[in-house]
Structures are given as C-alpha cells and as structure tokens.
Short mmCIF file of C-alpha atoms in Angstrom, two decimals:
data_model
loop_
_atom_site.label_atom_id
_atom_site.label_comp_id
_atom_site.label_asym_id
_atom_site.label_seq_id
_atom_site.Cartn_x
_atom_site.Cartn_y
_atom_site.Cartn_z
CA UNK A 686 -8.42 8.63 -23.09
CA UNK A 687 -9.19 11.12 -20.81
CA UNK A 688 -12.07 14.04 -22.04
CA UNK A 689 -13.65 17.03 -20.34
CA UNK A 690 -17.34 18.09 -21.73
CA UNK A 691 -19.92 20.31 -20.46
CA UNK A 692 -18.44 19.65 -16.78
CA UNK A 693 -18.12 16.20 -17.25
CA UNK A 694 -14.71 13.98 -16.84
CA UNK A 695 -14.66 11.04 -18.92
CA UNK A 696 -11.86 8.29 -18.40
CA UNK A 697 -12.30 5.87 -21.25
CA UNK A 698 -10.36 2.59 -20.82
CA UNK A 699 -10.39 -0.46 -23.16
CA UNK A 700 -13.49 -1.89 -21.72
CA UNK A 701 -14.63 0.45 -19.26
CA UNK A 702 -15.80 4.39 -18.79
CA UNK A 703 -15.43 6.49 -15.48
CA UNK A 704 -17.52 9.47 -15.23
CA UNK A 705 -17.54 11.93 -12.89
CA UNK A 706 -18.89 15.88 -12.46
CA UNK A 707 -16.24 18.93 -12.15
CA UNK A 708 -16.45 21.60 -10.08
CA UNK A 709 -16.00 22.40 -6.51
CA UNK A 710 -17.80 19.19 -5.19
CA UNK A 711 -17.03 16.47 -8.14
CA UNK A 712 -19.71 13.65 -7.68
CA UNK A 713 -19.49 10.22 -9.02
CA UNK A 714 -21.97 9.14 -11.56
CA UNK A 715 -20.81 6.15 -13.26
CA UNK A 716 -18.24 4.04 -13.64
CA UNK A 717 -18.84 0.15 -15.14
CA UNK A 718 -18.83 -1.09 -18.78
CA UNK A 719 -17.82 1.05 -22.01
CA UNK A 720 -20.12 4.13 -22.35
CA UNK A 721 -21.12 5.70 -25.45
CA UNK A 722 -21.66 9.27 -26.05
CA UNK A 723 -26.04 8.93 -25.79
CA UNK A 724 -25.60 6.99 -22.76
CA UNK A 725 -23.57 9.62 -21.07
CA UNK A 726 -27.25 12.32 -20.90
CA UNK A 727 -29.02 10.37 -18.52
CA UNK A 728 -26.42 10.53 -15.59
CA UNK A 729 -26.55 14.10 -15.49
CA UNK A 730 -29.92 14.19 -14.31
CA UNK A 731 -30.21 15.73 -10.62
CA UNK A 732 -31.20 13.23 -7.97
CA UNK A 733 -34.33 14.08 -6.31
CA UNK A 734 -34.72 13.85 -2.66
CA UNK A 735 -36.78 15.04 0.57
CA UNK A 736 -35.42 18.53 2.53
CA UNK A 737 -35.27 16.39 5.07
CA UNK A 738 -32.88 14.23 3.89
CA UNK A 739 -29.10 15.34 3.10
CA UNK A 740 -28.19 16.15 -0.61
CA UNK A 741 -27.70 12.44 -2.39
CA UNK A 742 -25.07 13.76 -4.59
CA UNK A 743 -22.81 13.80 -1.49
CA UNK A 744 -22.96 10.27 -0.98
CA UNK A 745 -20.94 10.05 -4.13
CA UNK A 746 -18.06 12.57 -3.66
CA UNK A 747 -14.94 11.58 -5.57
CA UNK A 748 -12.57 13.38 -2.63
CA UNK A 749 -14.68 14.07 0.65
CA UNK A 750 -13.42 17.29 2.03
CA UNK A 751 -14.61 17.69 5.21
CA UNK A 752 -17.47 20.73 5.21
CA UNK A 753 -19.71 19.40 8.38
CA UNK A 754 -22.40 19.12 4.92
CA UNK A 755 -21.25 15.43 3.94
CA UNK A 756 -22.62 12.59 6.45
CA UNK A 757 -20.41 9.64 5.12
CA UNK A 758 -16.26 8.76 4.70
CA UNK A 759 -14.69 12.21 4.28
CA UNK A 760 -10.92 12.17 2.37
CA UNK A 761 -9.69 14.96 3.85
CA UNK A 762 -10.59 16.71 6.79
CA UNK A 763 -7.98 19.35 9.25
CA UNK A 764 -8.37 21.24 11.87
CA UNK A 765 -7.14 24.89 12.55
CA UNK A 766 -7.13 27.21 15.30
CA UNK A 767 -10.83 28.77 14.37
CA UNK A 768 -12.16 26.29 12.66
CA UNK A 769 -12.25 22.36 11.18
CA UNK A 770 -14.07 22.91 8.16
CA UNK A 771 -13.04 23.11 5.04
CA UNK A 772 -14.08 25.65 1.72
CA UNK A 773 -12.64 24.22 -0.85
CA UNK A 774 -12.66 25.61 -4.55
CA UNK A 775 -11.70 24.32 -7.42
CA UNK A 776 -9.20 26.17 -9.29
CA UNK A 777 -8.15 24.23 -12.52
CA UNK A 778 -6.93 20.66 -13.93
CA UNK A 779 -4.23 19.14 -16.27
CA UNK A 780 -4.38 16.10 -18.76
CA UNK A 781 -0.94 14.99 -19.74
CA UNK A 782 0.48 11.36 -21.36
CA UNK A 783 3.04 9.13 -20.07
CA UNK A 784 3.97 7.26 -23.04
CA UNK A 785 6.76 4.74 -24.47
CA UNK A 786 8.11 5.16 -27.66
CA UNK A 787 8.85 1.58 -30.04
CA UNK A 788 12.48 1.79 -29.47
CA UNK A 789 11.60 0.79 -25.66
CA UNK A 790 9.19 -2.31 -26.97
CA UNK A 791 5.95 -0.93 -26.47
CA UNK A 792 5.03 -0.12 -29.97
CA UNK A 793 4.35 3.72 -29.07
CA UNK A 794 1.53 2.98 -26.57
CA UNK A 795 0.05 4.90 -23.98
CA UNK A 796 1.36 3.78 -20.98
CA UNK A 797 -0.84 6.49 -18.61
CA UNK A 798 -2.54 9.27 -19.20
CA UNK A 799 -2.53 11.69 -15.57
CA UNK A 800 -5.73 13.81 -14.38
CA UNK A 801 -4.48 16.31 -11.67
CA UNK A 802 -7.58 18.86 -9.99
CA UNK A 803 -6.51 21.37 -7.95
CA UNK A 804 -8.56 22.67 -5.20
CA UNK A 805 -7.82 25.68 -2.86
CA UNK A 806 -9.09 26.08 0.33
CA UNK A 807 -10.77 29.65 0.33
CA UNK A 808 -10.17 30.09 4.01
CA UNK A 809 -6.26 29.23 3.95
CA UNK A 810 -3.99 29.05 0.94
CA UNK A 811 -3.98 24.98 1.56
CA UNK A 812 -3.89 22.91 -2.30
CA UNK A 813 -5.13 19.62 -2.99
CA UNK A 814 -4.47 18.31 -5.91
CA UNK A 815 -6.67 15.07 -6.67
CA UNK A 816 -5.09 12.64 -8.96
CA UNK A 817 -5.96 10.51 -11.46
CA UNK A 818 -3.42 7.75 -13.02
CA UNK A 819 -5.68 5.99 -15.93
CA UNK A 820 -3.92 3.27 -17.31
CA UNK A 821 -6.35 2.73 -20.39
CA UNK A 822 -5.35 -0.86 -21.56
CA UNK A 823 -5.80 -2.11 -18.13
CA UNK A 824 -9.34 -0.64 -17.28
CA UNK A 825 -7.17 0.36 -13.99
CA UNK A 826 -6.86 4.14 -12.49
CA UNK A 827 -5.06 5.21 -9.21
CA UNK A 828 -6.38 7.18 -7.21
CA UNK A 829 -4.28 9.78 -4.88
CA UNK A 830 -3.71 13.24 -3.67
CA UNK A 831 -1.09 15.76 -3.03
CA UNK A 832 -1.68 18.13 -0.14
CA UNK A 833 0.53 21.33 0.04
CA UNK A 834 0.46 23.91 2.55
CA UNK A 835 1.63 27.37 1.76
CA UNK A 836 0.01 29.46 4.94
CA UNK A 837 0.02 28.69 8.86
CA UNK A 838 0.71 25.38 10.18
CA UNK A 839 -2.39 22.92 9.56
CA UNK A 840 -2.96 19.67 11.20
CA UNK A 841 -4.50 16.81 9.60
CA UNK A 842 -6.85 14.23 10.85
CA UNK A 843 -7.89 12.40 8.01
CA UNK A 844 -5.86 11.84 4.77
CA UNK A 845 -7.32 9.35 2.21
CA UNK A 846 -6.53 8.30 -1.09
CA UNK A 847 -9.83 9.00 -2.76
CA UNK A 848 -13.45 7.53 -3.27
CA UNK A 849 -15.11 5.57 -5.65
CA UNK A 850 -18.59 5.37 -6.50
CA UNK A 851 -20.27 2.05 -7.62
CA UNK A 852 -24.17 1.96 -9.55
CA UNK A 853 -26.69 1.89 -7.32
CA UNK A 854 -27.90 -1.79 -7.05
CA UNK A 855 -28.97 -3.82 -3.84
CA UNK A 856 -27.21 -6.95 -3.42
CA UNK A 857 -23.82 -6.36 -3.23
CA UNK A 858 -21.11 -8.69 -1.63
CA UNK A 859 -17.74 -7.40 -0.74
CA UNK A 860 -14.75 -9.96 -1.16
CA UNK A 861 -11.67 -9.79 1.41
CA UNK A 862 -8.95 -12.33 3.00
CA UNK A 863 -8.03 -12.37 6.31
CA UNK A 864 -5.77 -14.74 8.45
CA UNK A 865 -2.89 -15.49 10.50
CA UNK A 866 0.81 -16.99 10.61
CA UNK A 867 0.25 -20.34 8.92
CA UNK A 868 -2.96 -19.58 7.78
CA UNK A 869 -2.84 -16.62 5.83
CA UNK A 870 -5.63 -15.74 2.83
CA UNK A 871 -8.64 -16.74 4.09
CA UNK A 872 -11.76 -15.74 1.45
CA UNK A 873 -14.63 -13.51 3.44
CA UNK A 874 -17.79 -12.52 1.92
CA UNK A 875 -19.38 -9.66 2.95
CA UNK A 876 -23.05 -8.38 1.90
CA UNK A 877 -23.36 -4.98 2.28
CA UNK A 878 -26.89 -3.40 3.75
CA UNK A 879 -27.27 0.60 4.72
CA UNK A 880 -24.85 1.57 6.94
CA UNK A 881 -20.74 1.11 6.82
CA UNK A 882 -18.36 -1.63 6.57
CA UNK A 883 -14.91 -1.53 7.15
CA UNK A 884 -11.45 -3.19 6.51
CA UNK A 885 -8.36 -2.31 8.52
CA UNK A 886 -5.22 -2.84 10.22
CA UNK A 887 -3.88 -1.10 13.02
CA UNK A 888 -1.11 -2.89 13.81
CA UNK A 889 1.64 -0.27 12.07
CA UNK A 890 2.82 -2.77 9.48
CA UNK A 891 2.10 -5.56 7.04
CA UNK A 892 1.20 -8.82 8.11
CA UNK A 893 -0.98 -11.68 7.40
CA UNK A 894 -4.26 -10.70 8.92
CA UNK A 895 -6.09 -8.29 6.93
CA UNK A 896 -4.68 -7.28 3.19
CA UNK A 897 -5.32 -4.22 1.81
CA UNK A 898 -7.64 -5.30 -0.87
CA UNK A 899 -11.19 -5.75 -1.96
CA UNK A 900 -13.16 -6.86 -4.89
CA UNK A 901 -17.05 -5.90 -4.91
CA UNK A 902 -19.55 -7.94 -7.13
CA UNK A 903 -23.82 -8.17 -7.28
CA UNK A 904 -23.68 -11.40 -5.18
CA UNK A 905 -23.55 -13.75 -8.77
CA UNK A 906 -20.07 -13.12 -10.32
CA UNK A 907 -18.12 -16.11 -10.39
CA UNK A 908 -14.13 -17.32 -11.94
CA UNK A 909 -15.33 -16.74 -15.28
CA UNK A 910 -18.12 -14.25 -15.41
CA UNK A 911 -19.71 -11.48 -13.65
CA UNK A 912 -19.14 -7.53 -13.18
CA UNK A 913 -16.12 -7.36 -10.95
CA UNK A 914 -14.83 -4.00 -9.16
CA UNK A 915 -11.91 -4.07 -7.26
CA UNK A 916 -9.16 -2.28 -5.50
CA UNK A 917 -5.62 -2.41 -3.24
CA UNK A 918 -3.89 0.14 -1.17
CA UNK A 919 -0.15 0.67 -1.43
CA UNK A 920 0.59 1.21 1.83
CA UNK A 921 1.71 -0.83 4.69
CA UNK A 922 1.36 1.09 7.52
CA UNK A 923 -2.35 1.92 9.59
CA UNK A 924 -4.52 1.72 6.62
CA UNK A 925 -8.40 1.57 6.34
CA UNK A 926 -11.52 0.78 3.20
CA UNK A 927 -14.91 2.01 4.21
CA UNK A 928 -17.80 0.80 2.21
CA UNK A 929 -20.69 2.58 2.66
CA UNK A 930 -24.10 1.88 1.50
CA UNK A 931 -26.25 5.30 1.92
CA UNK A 932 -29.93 5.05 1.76
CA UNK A 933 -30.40 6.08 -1.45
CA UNK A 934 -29.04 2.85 -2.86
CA UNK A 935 -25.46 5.05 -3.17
CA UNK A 936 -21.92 2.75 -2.72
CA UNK A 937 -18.80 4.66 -2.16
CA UNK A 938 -15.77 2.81 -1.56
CA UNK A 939 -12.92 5.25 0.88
CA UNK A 940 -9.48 4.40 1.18
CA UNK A 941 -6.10 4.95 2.56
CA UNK A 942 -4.18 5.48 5.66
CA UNK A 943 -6.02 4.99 8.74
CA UNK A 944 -7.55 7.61 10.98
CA UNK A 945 -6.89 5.34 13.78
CA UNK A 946 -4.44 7.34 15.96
CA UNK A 947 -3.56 9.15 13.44
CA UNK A 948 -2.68 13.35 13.26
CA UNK A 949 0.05 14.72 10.87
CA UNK A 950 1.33 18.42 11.49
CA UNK A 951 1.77 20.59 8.00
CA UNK A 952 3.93 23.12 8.01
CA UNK A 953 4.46 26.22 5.82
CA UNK A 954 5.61 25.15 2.56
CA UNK A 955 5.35 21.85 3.62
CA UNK A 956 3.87 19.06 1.24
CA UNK A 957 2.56 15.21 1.56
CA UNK A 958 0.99 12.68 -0.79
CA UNK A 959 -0.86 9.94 -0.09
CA UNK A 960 -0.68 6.57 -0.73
CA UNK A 961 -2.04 5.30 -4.41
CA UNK A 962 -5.20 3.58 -3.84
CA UNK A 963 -5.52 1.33 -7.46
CA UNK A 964 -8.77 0.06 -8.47
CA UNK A 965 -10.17 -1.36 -11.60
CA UNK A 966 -13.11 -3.25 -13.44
CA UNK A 967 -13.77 -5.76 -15.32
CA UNK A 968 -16.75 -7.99 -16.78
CA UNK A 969 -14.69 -11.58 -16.65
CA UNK A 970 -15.59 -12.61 -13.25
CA UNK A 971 -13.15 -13.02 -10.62
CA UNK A 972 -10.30 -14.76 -12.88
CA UNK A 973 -10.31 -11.82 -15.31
CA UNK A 974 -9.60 -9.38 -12.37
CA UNK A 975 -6.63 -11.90 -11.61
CA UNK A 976 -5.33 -11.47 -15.35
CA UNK A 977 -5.56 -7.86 -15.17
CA UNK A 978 -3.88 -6.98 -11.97
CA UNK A 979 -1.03 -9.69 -12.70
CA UNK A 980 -0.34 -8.00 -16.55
CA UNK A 981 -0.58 -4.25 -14.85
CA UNK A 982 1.93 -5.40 -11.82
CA UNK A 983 4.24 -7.04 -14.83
CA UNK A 984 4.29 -4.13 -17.48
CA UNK A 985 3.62 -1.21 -14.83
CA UNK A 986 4.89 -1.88 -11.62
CA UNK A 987 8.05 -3.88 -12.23
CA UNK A 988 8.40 -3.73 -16.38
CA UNK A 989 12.22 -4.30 -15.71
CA UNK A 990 11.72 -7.07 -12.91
CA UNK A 991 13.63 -10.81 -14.07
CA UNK A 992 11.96 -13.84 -13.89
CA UNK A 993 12.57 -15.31 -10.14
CA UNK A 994 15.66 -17.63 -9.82
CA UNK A 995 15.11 -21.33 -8.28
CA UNK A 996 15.96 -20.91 -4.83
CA UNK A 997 17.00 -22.97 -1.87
CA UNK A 998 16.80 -21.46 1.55
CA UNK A 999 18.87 -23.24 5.16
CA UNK A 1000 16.20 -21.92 7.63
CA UNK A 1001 13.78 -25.59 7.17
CA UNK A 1002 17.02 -27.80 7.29
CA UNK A 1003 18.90 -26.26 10.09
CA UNK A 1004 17.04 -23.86 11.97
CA UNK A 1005 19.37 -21.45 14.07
CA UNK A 1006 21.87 -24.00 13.98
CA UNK A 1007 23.91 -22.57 11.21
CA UNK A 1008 27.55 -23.31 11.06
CA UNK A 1009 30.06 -23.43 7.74
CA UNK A 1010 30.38 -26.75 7.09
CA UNK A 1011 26.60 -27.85 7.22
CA UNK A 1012 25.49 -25.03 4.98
CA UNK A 1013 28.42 -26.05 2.71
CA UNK A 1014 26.78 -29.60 2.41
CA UNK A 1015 23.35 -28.11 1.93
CA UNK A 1016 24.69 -26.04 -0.49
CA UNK A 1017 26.15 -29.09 -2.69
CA UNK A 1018 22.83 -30.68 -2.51
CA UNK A 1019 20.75 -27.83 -3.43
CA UNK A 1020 23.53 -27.37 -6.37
CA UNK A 1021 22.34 -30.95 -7.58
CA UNK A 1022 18.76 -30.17 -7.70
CA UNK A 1023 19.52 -26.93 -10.09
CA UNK A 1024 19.34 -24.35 -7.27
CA UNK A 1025 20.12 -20.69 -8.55
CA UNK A 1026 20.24 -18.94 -5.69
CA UNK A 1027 21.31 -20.31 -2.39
CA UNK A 1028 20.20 -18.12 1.07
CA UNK A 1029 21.71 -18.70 4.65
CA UNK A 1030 19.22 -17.81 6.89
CA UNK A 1031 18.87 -16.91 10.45
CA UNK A 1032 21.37 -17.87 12.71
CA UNK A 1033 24.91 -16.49 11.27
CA UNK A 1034 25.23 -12.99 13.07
CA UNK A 1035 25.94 -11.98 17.17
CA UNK A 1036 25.08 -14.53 19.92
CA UNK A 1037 21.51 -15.62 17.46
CA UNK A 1038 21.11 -18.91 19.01
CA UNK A 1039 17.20 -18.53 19.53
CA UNK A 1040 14.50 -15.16 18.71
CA UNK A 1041 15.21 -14.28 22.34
CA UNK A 1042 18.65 -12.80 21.39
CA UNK A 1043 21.29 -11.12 18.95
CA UNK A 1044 19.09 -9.20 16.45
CA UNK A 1045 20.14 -6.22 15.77
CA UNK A 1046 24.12 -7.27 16.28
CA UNK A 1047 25.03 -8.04 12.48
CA UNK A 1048 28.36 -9.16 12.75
CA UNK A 1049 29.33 -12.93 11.76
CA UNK A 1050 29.51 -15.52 14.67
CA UNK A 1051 32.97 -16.66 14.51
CA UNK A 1052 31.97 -20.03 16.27
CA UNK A 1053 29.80 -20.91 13.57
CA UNK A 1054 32.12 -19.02 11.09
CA UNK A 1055 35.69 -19.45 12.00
CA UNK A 1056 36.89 -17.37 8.70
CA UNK A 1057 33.82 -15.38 8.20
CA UNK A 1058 31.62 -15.72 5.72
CA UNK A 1059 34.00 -15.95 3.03
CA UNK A 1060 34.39 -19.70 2.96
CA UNK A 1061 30.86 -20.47 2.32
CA UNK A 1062 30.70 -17.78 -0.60
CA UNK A 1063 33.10 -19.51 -2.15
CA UNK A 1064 32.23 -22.75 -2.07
CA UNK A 1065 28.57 -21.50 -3.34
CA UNK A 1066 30.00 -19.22 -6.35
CA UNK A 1067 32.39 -22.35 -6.92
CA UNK A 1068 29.38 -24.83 -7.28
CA UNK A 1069 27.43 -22.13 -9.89
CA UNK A 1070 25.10 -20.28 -7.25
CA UNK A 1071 24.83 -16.66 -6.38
CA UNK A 1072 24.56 -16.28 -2.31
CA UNK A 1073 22.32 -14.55 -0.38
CA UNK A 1074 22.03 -14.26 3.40
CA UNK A 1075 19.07 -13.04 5.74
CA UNK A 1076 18.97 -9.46 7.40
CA UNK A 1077 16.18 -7.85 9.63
CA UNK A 1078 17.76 -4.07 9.88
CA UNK A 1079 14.35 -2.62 11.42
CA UNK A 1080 14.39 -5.43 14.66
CA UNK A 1081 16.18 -5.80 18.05
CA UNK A 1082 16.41 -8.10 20.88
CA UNK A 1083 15.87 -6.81 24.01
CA UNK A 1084 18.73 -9.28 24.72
CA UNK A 1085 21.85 -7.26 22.05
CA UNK A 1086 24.78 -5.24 22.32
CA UNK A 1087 22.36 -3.04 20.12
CA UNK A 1088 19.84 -2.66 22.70
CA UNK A 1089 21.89 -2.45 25.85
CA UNK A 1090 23.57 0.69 23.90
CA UNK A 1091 20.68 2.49 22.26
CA UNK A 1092 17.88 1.47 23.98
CA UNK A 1093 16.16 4.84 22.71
CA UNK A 1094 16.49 3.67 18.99
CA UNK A 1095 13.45 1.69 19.39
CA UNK A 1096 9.77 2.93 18.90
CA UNK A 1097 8.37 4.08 22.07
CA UNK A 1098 6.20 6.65 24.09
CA UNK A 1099 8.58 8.81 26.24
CA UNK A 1100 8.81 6.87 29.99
CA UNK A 1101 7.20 3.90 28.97
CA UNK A 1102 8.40 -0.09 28.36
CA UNK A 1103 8.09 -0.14 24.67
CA UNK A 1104 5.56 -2.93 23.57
CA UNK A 1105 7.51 -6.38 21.78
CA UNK A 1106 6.38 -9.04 19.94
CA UNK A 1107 8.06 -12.00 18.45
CA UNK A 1108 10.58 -11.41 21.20
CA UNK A 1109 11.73 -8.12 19.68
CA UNK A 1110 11.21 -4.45 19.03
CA UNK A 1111 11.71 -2.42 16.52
CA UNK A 1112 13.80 0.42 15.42
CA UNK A 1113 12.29 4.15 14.89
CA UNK A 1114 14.08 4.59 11.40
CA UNK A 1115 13.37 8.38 11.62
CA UNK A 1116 16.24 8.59 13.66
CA UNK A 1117 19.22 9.76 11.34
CA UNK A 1118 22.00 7.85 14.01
CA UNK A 1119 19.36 4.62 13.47
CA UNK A 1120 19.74 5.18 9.53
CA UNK A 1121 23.51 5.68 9.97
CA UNK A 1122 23.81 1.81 11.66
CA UNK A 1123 21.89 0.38 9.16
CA UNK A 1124 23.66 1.74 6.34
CA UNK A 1125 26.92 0.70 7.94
CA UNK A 1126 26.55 -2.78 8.51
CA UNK A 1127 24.97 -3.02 5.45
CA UNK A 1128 27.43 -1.71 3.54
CA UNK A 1129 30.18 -3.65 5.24
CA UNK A 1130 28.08 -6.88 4.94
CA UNK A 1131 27.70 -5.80 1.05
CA UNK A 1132 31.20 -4.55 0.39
CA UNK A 1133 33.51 -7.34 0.24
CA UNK A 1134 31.19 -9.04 -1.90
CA UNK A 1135 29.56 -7.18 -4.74
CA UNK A 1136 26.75 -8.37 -6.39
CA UNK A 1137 25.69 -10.89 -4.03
CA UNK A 1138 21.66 -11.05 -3.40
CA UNK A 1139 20.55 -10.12 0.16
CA UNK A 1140 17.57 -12.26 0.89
CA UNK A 1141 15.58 -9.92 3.34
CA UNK A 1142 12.57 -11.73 5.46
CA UNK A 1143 10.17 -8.78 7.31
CA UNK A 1144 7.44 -10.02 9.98
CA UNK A 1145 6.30 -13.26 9.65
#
C-alpha cells in the first residue's frame, strides 16, 4: 500500500516499508523491515552537519538531478546551450492499482500499485516523471523514469533509473558475479569504505562478464538468514551500479544505462524512459532473496510462460557438420530418450562451414539439404517432436553475400574498419532496409511451417 502523510511517501510491502520525503529534492530515509506508524517520527529529524561540509540529505536523493549542489551519482543531468544545470520542481504525483480480478486466478489481489512524481524543470518546460512500481507481496519496487521534452532540443548526458538509499551502518559487503565464456558466475565480495564502487559493462550487449545485479548485506547474512537488499537492471546494453558510501555513513545505490560514451539528443515533443531498475528486501538471507525474485519473475514477468519442454540440441554431436540424414538419426535417438523439442543448430544456412563464413546468408545449404528443410521436419513431427532451428539475425561474416552487398548495414564510425569479434560483426538494426531483411527471411524461414519453435542463440 502506498500512503502520503505530512510529506512523507510510505510504500508498505508484506514485510518491508520504504520511506522517502516529497518535495522538490525527495531524500531517502528508510527503507528495511516493516515500519509502524511511531517508528516513522524519528526519520524525519534533520541531519546535522558542519557548513563546511555539503548538505547530508543529498547523499540520499531518490532521483539525482543534476544542480552542481549534489557531490555524488546524479540520475539525470543535460546540458543546454546556457547552461547544464538543472531547477527542477515538483509539480504533483498519482497512486493508482494494477489489479487481477478472481476470474483470472489471482483471488482479486493487488498485483501493483504505481507511484508516478512529476517534476518540471523551471528553466525549460522538460518533465520527469519518477516512477514507482511496488509490488507489495513481493517486498519488490521498480524503479524508473520517463523524461519528456516539450521546449528546445535538450541533450542528455546521464539517464539513470533511480537511487536507493540503504541505513547507515559500517560494514557493508556488496555481492556480484563476474566471468567469462566457460566460466561464467563467478561470486565477488565487495566491502564498501567512503568513496565509490562501481559495476559495469561497456561492451554494448549482454554477455558473461559482469551481470547486471547486486545484493548488499552487513558482512554476516548467510543462505538462510540475514538482512538482504538487492537489485537487477533490465537492460542489456552500456549499463552501470554505483555504490557510494558518503562520509556521513550514507549508502546510495545508482543505476541504469551507462554514461560511458553515452549522449542522447531530445527533441521537441520528444519522450524516453529508462530502463526498470528492480530491487527488493528481504530478512531470509541470501536463499530468501532467491525465492522472491524466482516467484516475482514467475507471476510478474512471465505469468503466462509454460513450463520448458525437454530439449535436445545437434550443435555437441555434430558441430557445423550438419547434413539431413545425420540429424535425422539424432533425431530418432533423442525421440527415444523423451525429447520434446528437437533444435538443428549451426551449420544449415549459406556456405556455414566454420564462424569465419555465411552468417548473415539464411538460406538452406542444398548440399547438406538436398530438399530443403522439409525432410527433416517431417521426420521430427513424424517421431512426436516439435522442430526448432538456430538463427543469429543481428550477425555477419565479413566472409557473406550479406556483407559483400551491404557492407554499411553493420555498426560502424563513418570511414573506419568496423571492430569484429567472434569472427563477425553486427548489424545496426536502426536501419529500416536492415529490419526489412530480417523480417524477410524470417518470415520465409517461418512461413511454410507454422508453429514451429525457432531456437535463437545470441553471443556466447
């Protein structure tokens, strides 16, 4: 349930309360285990501090806008012709329910409950509207913001999700995974001390080296017990989560997409949102956090989603090497073992002998497929499987009739040898003719055969 009272926003979950200030410059002030009403007097209490020291309340800004006053992790900050700084105002905010009623299976419960503030920029008429998603029997918010410009063209520099501010304490440890192909996942412990720590990657995509994640404990929290705050960013391009540890004993946790070469140009009327930066608590330890996020992703983020069917992929039994009758006699065997799904991988399209060549030319090889594709769908319908194959629409070979044609479909700076790895580029997908292509193979790869499953694999 979501409350305002004498300036203050309360978001009260199951087990846990969020509290933060309104106004022009909302601050922080608690956000941990269920709060009741008494308890809520002592956090609005001002924070005393030195004139020579800069105002502690701005070390826990819910949505930095950049005013030159704040010293850590601003959210937003732009730049005009006269000026970078910001003057933000708060204009207003909205509480509204996102239910499900019985007759869906949910026995009338609130699904989410939405906080929107909007904010004008005094200088400009530039809105923000800061957004809160509370999803109450998950002790889980999102965090996110809508940006629209309705004067002269604005450039942005930083766009971020939103902050979040955790009780001072000294001691904390920040929890992360890192890795590599083959190795992804690896645990990391961080303790945090004054200054900032971040998380990144600045590679343009996902991949197996840094995840987008975090979970924040006091140093003792174990599987089973122990204050737990966590987070994850949905968004897989540039993306970045500061942690910042002010001197005051302050910890704000900023995220979203990455300032790291980064500039977006706003035009009149135009509009962007950011990513949804999710974040939660919980008082089970490390293995309740698990529980939590696994329930929200099943009831929130794909309530409709089947169960997985047993599946049996070629690419560990044949490699590249994929021809008709070989993948018919992997396909009775994986029948036998009570296979569901059965996926030809790479290898069936253009002159695909290797990664050196053929991406990007998606039509069958008609050595390894004298009659198409065809025969093998029917022999792996006829043994009680669905099909699926293996597409990369987004990559090219250097070495394709794609690339020899449209060699300025790829992602490159103008006069430049555009930069390859895994022995391949990739497409700029802005491009409406690049769009186009992928639509129409896909479609004719899709067409003859409704209903199949298309197995896609991304960047390993």
């Amino acid at each position: 349930m979501i409350k305002y009272i004498n300036n203050l926003f309360i978001l009260e979950m199951k087990h846990s309360s969020y509290v933060f200030t309104g106004g022009d410059i909302p601050v922080g002030l608690y956000w941990g285990e269920k709060l009741h009403g008494e308890e809520l007097g002592p956090l609005t209490g001002k924070k005393g501090s030195s004139s020579f020291d800069p105002d502690p309340d701005r070390n826990r800004e819910e949505y930095g806008f950049w005013d030159s006053y704040s010293v850590l992790e601003s959210c937003l900050k732009v730049a005009y012709p006269t000026t970078r700084q910001l003057n933000m105002k708060f204009l207003d905010y909205t509480i509204h329910t996102e239910g499900a009623s019985a007759e869906e299976g949910h026995s009338g419960e609130t699904l989410k409950e939405i906080l929107t503030l909007r904010f004008r920029n005094l200088d400009t008429p530039l809105i923000a509207e800061v957004i809160y998603e509370v999803y109450p029997e998950y002790d889980i918010i999102g965090r996110s913001m809508r940006l629209t410009n309705e004067g002269d063209t604005v450039v942005i520099e930083n766009l971020k999700s939103g902050s979040v501010s955790i009780p001072p304490q000294a001691g904390y440890r920040v929890r992360y995974v890192s890795g590599r192909w083959a190795a992804e996942f690896h645990v990391n412990d961080q303790y945090l001390t004054d200054g900032a720590f971040t998380i990144q990657s600045r590679t343009g995509n996902t991949g197996p080296h840094f995840n987008p994640a975090f979970a924040l404990d006091d140093g003792t929290a174990t599987e089973k017990a122990g204050k737990v705050w966590f987070g994850l960013l949905g968004y897989s391009g540039n993306w970045q989560i500061t942690f910042e540890k002010a001197p005051f004993q302050n910890v704000k946790v900023t995220g979203g997409i990455s300032n790291f070469d980064f500039s977006c140009t706003l035009e009149k009327g135009g509009s962007i949102r950011t990513p949804v930066l999710t974040v939660g608590f919980t008082t089970g330890g490390y293995g309740a956090m698990s529980r939590n996020l696994h329930a929200f992703e099943n009831k929130q983020i794909l309530p409709a989603a089947k169960p997985g069917r047993v599946l049996y992929n070629s690419w560990e039994a044949t490699g590249f090497d994929v021809r008709v009758e070989s993948q018919k006699e992997l396909a009775r065997r994986a029948a036998g073992m009570g296979v569901e799904l059965f996926v030809v991988d790479d290898g069936w399209f253009g002159q695909r002998h290797s990664d050196r060549a053929g991406l990007g030319d998606w039509y069958v090889n008609r050595e390894k497929f004298p009659q198409g594709l065809g025969e093998l769908i029917t022999c792996v319908k006829g043994l009680g499987m669905d099909f699926g194959i293996w597409v990369e629409p987004e990559s090219v070979n250097p070495d394709s009739d794609l690339y020899r044609s449209h060699p300025d479909w790829v992602y490159r700076f103008e006069n430049r040898e555009p930069r390859m790895a895994r022995n391949q580029y990739t497409l700029n997908i802005s491009k409406p003719e690049v769009q186009r292509f992928i639509l129409d193979f896909m479609t004719k790869l899709l067409g003859g055969e409704p209903g199949h499953y298309v197995y896609k694999m991304g960047h390993e």
